[in-house]
Coordinates of C-alpha atoms and ligand atoms in Angstrom, one line a residue:
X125 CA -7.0 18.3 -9.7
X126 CA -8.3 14.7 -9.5
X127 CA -11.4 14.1 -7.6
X128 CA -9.6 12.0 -5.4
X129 CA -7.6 15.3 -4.6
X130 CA -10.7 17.5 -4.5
X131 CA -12.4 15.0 -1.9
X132 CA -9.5 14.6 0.3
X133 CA -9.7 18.8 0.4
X134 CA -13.3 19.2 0.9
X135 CA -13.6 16.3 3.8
X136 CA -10.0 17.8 5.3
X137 CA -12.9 20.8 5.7
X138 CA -15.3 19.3 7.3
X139 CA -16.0 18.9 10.6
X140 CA -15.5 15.3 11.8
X141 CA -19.2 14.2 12.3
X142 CA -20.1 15.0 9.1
X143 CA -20.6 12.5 6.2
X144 CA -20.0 13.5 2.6
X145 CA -21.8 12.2 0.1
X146 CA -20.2 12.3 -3.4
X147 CA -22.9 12.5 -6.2
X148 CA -21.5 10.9 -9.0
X149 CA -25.3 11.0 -11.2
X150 CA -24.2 11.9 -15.2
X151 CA -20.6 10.8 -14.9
X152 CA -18.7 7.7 -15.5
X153 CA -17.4 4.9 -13.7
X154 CA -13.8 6.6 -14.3
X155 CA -14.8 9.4 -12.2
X156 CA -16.1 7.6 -9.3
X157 CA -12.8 4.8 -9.1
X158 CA -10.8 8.1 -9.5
X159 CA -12.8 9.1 -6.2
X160 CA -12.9 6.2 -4.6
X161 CA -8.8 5.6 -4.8
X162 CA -8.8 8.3 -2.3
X163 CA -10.6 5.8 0.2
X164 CA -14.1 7.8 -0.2
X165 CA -16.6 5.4 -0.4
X166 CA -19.8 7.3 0.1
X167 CA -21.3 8.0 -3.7
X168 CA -25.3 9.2 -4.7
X169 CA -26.8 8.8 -7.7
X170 CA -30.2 10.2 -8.4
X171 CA -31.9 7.5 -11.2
X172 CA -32.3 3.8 -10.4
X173 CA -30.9 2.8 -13.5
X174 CA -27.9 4.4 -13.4
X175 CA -27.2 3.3 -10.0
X176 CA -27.8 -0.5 -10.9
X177 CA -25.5 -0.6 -13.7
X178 CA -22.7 1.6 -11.5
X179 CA -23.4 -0.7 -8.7
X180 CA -22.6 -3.9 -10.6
X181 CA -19.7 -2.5 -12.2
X182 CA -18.1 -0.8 -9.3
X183 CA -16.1 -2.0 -5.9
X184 CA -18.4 -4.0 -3.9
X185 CA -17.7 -2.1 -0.4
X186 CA -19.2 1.4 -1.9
X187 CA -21.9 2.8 0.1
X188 CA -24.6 4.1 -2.5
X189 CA -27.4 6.5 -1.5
X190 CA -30.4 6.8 -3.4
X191 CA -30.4 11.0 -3.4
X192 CA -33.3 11.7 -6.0
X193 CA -36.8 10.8 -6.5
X194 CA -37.9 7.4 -6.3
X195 CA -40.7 5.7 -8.1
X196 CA -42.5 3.2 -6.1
X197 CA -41.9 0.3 -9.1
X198 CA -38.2 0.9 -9.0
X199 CA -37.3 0.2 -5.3
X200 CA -37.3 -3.1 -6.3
X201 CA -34.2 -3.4 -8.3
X202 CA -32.4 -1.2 -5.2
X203 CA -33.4 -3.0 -2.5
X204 CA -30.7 -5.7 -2.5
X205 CA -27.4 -3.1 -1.9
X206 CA -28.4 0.6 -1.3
X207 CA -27.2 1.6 1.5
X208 CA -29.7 5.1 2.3
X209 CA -32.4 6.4 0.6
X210 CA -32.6 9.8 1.0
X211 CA -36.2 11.0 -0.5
X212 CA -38.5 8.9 1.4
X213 CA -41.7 11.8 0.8
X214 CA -45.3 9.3 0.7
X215 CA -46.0 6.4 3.4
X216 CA -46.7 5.2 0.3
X217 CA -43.2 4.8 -0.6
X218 CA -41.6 4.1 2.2
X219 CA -44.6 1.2 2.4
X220 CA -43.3 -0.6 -0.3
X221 CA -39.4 -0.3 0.6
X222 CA -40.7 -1.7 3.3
X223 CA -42.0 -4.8 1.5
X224 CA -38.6 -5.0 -0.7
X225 CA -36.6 -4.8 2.0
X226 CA -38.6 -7.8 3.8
X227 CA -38.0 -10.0 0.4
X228 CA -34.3 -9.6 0.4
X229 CA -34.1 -10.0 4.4
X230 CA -32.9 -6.3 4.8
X231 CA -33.9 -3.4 7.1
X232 CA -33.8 -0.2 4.8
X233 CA -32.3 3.0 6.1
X234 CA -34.1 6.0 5.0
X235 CA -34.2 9.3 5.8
X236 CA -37.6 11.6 5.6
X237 CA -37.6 14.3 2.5
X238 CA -39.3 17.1 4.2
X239 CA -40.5 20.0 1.8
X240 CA -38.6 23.6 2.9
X241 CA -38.0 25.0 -0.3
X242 CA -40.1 28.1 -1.6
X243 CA -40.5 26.1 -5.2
X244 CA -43.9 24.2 -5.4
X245 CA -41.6 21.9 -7.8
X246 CA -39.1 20.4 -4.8
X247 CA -40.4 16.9 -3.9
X248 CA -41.2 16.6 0.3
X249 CA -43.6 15.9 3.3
X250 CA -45.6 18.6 5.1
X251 CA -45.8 18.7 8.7
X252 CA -49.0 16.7 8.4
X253 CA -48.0 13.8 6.0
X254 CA -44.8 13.7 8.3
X255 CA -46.8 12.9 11.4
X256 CA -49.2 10.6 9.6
X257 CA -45.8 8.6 8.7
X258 CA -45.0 8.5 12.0
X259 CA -47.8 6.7 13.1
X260 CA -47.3 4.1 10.8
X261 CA -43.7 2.9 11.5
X262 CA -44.5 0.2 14.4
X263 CA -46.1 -1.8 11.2
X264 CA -43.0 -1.5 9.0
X265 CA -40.6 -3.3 10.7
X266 CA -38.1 -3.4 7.6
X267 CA -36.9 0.1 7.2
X268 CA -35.5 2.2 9.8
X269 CA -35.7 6.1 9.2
X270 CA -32.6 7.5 10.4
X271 CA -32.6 11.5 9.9
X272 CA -34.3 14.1 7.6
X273 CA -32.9 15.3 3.9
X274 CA -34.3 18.6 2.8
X275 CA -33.2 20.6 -0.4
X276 CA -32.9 24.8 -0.1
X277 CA -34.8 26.9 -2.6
X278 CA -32.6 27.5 -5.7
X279 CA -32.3 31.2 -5.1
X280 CA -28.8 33.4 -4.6
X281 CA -30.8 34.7 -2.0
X282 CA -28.5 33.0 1.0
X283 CA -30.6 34.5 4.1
X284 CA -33.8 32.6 2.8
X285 CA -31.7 29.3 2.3
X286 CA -30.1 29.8 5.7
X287 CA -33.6 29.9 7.4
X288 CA -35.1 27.3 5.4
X289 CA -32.3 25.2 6.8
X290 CA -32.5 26.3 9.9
X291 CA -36.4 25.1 10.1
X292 CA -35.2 21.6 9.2
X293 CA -32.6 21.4 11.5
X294 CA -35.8 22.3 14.5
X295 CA -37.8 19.8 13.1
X296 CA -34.9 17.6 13.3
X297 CA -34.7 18.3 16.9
X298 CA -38.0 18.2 17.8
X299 CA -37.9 14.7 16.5
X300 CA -34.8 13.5 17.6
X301 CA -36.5 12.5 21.3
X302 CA -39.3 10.4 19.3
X303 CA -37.7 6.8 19.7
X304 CA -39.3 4.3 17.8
X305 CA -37.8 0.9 16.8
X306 CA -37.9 2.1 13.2
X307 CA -37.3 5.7 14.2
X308 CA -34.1 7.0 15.7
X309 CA -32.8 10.1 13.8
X310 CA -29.5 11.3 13.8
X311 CA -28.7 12.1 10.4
X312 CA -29.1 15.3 8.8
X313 CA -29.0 15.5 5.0
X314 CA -28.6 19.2 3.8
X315 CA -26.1 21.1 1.9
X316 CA -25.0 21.3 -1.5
X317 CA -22.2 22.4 -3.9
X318 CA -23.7 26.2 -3.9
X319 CA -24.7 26.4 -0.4
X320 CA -23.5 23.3 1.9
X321 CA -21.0 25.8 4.0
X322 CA -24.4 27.6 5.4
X323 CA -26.0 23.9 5.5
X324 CA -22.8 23.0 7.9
X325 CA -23.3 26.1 9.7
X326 CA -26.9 25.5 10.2
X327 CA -26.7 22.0 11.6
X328 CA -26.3 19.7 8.9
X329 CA -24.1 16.3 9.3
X330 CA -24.4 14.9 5.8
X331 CA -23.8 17.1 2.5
X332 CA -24.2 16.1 -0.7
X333 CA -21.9 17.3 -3.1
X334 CA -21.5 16.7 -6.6
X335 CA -20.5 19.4 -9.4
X336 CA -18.2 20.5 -6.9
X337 CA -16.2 17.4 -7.1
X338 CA -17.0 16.3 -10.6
X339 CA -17.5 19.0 -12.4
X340 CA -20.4 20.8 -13.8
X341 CA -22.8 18.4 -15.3
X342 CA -23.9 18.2 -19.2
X343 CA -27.3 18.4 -18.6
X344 CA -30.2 19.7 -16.0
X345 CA -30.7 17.2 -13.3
Ligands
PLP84 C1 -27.6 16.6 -7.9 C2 -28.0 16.6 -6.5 C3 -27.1 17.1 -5.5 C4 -25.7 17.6 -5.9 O1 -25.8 18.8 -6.5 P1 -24.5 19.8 -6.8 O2 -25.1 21.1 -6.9 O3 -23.9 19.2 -8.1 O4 -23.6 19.6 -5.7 C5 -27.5 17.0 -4.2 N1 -28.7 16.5 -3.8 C6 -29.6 16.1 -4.7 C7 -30.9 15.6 -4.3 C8 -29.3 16.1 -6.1 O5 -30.2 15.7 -7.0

């Protein structure tokens, strides 16, 4: 099957508020104009570099979302054209998206990593730094968080991903009510190839699916 085939199946199964998110990181161009001839246009990529060079090479009307970690001295060169970042997990960060995104006259959509996974590896806020956050947005007037991301605990253990989901999609709507300028959340980021039906089932409106589509990757990302 072509991935323009395998997206058309997977979205034909999702509900209709829910955004997929191709993740394209590791493979090439090819790949991602096979996709996007299906009229998909949503693609994630995980390393700045990558993304730039796919970026300039690709269809301009692609909406690219920064899935992975994000060093502070690279949002520069993403500022200009991403479309979401999904790991926002230091005020630190998001500070200086916020000062990129005031040189190139954008405001920045993010959405809040929050740390749920057992692993002490998985990048995210606590409950503390998330508040702490909060507090700051009325002074960063160039990004606008719009939801929460969160990434399961790499286990085959489906219960403990199921409630680890489930405590993001509380937070989520705990927060949901908390209107700020720069705050108004409606997107939730959680799901995967291995486990983005129990993500739907949880609450989730954006998965983000990538070996599922692609193909198993060549090497650990
Ligand atoms: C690689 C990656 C995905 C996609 O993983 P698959 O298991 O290939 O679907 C989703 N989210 C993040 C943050 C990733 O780095």
């Amino acid at each position: 099957m072509s991935v323009a085939d395998k997206i058309i199946s997977l979205r034909n199964e999702l509900p209709e508020n829910c955004t997929l998110v191709a993740v394209s990181k590791t493979k090439p161009n090819e790949a991602i104009q096979d996709g996007y001839s299906s009229g998909h246009r949503d693609f994630g990529e995980n390393k700045v570099q990558e993304l730039v060079e796919k970026q300039e090479a690709l269809p301009d009307d692609i909406r690219w979302h920064m899935i992975g970690h994000l060093q502070r001295n690279k949002v520069k060169y993403i500022a200009p054209f991403v479309h979401l970042i999904h790991g926002v997990d230091s005020l630190k960060l998001l500070k200086e998206i916020n000062k990129q995104g005031e040189k190139v006259g954008r405001k920045i959509q993010c959405l809040l990593q929050i740390h749920i996974a057992q692993e002490e590896t998985k990048f995210g806020l606590d409950s503390d730094e998330l508040e702490e956050l909060i507090d700051e947005l009325d002074s960063l007037p160039s990004v606008k968080i719009i939801g929460l991301m969160g990434m399961a605990t790499n286990t085959s253990d489906m219960d403990r991903v199921r409630s680890e989901f489930r405590f993001l999609k509380k937070l989520f709507d705990e927060l949901v009510n908390r209107e700020l300028d720069s705050l108004q959340l409606k997107t939730l980021s959680m799901g995967m190839s291995g486990d983005f039906r129990i993500a739907l089932e949880e609450g989730s409106n954006m998965i983000r699916v990538g070996s599922l589509l692609f193909g198993e990757r060549n090497y650990a990302n």
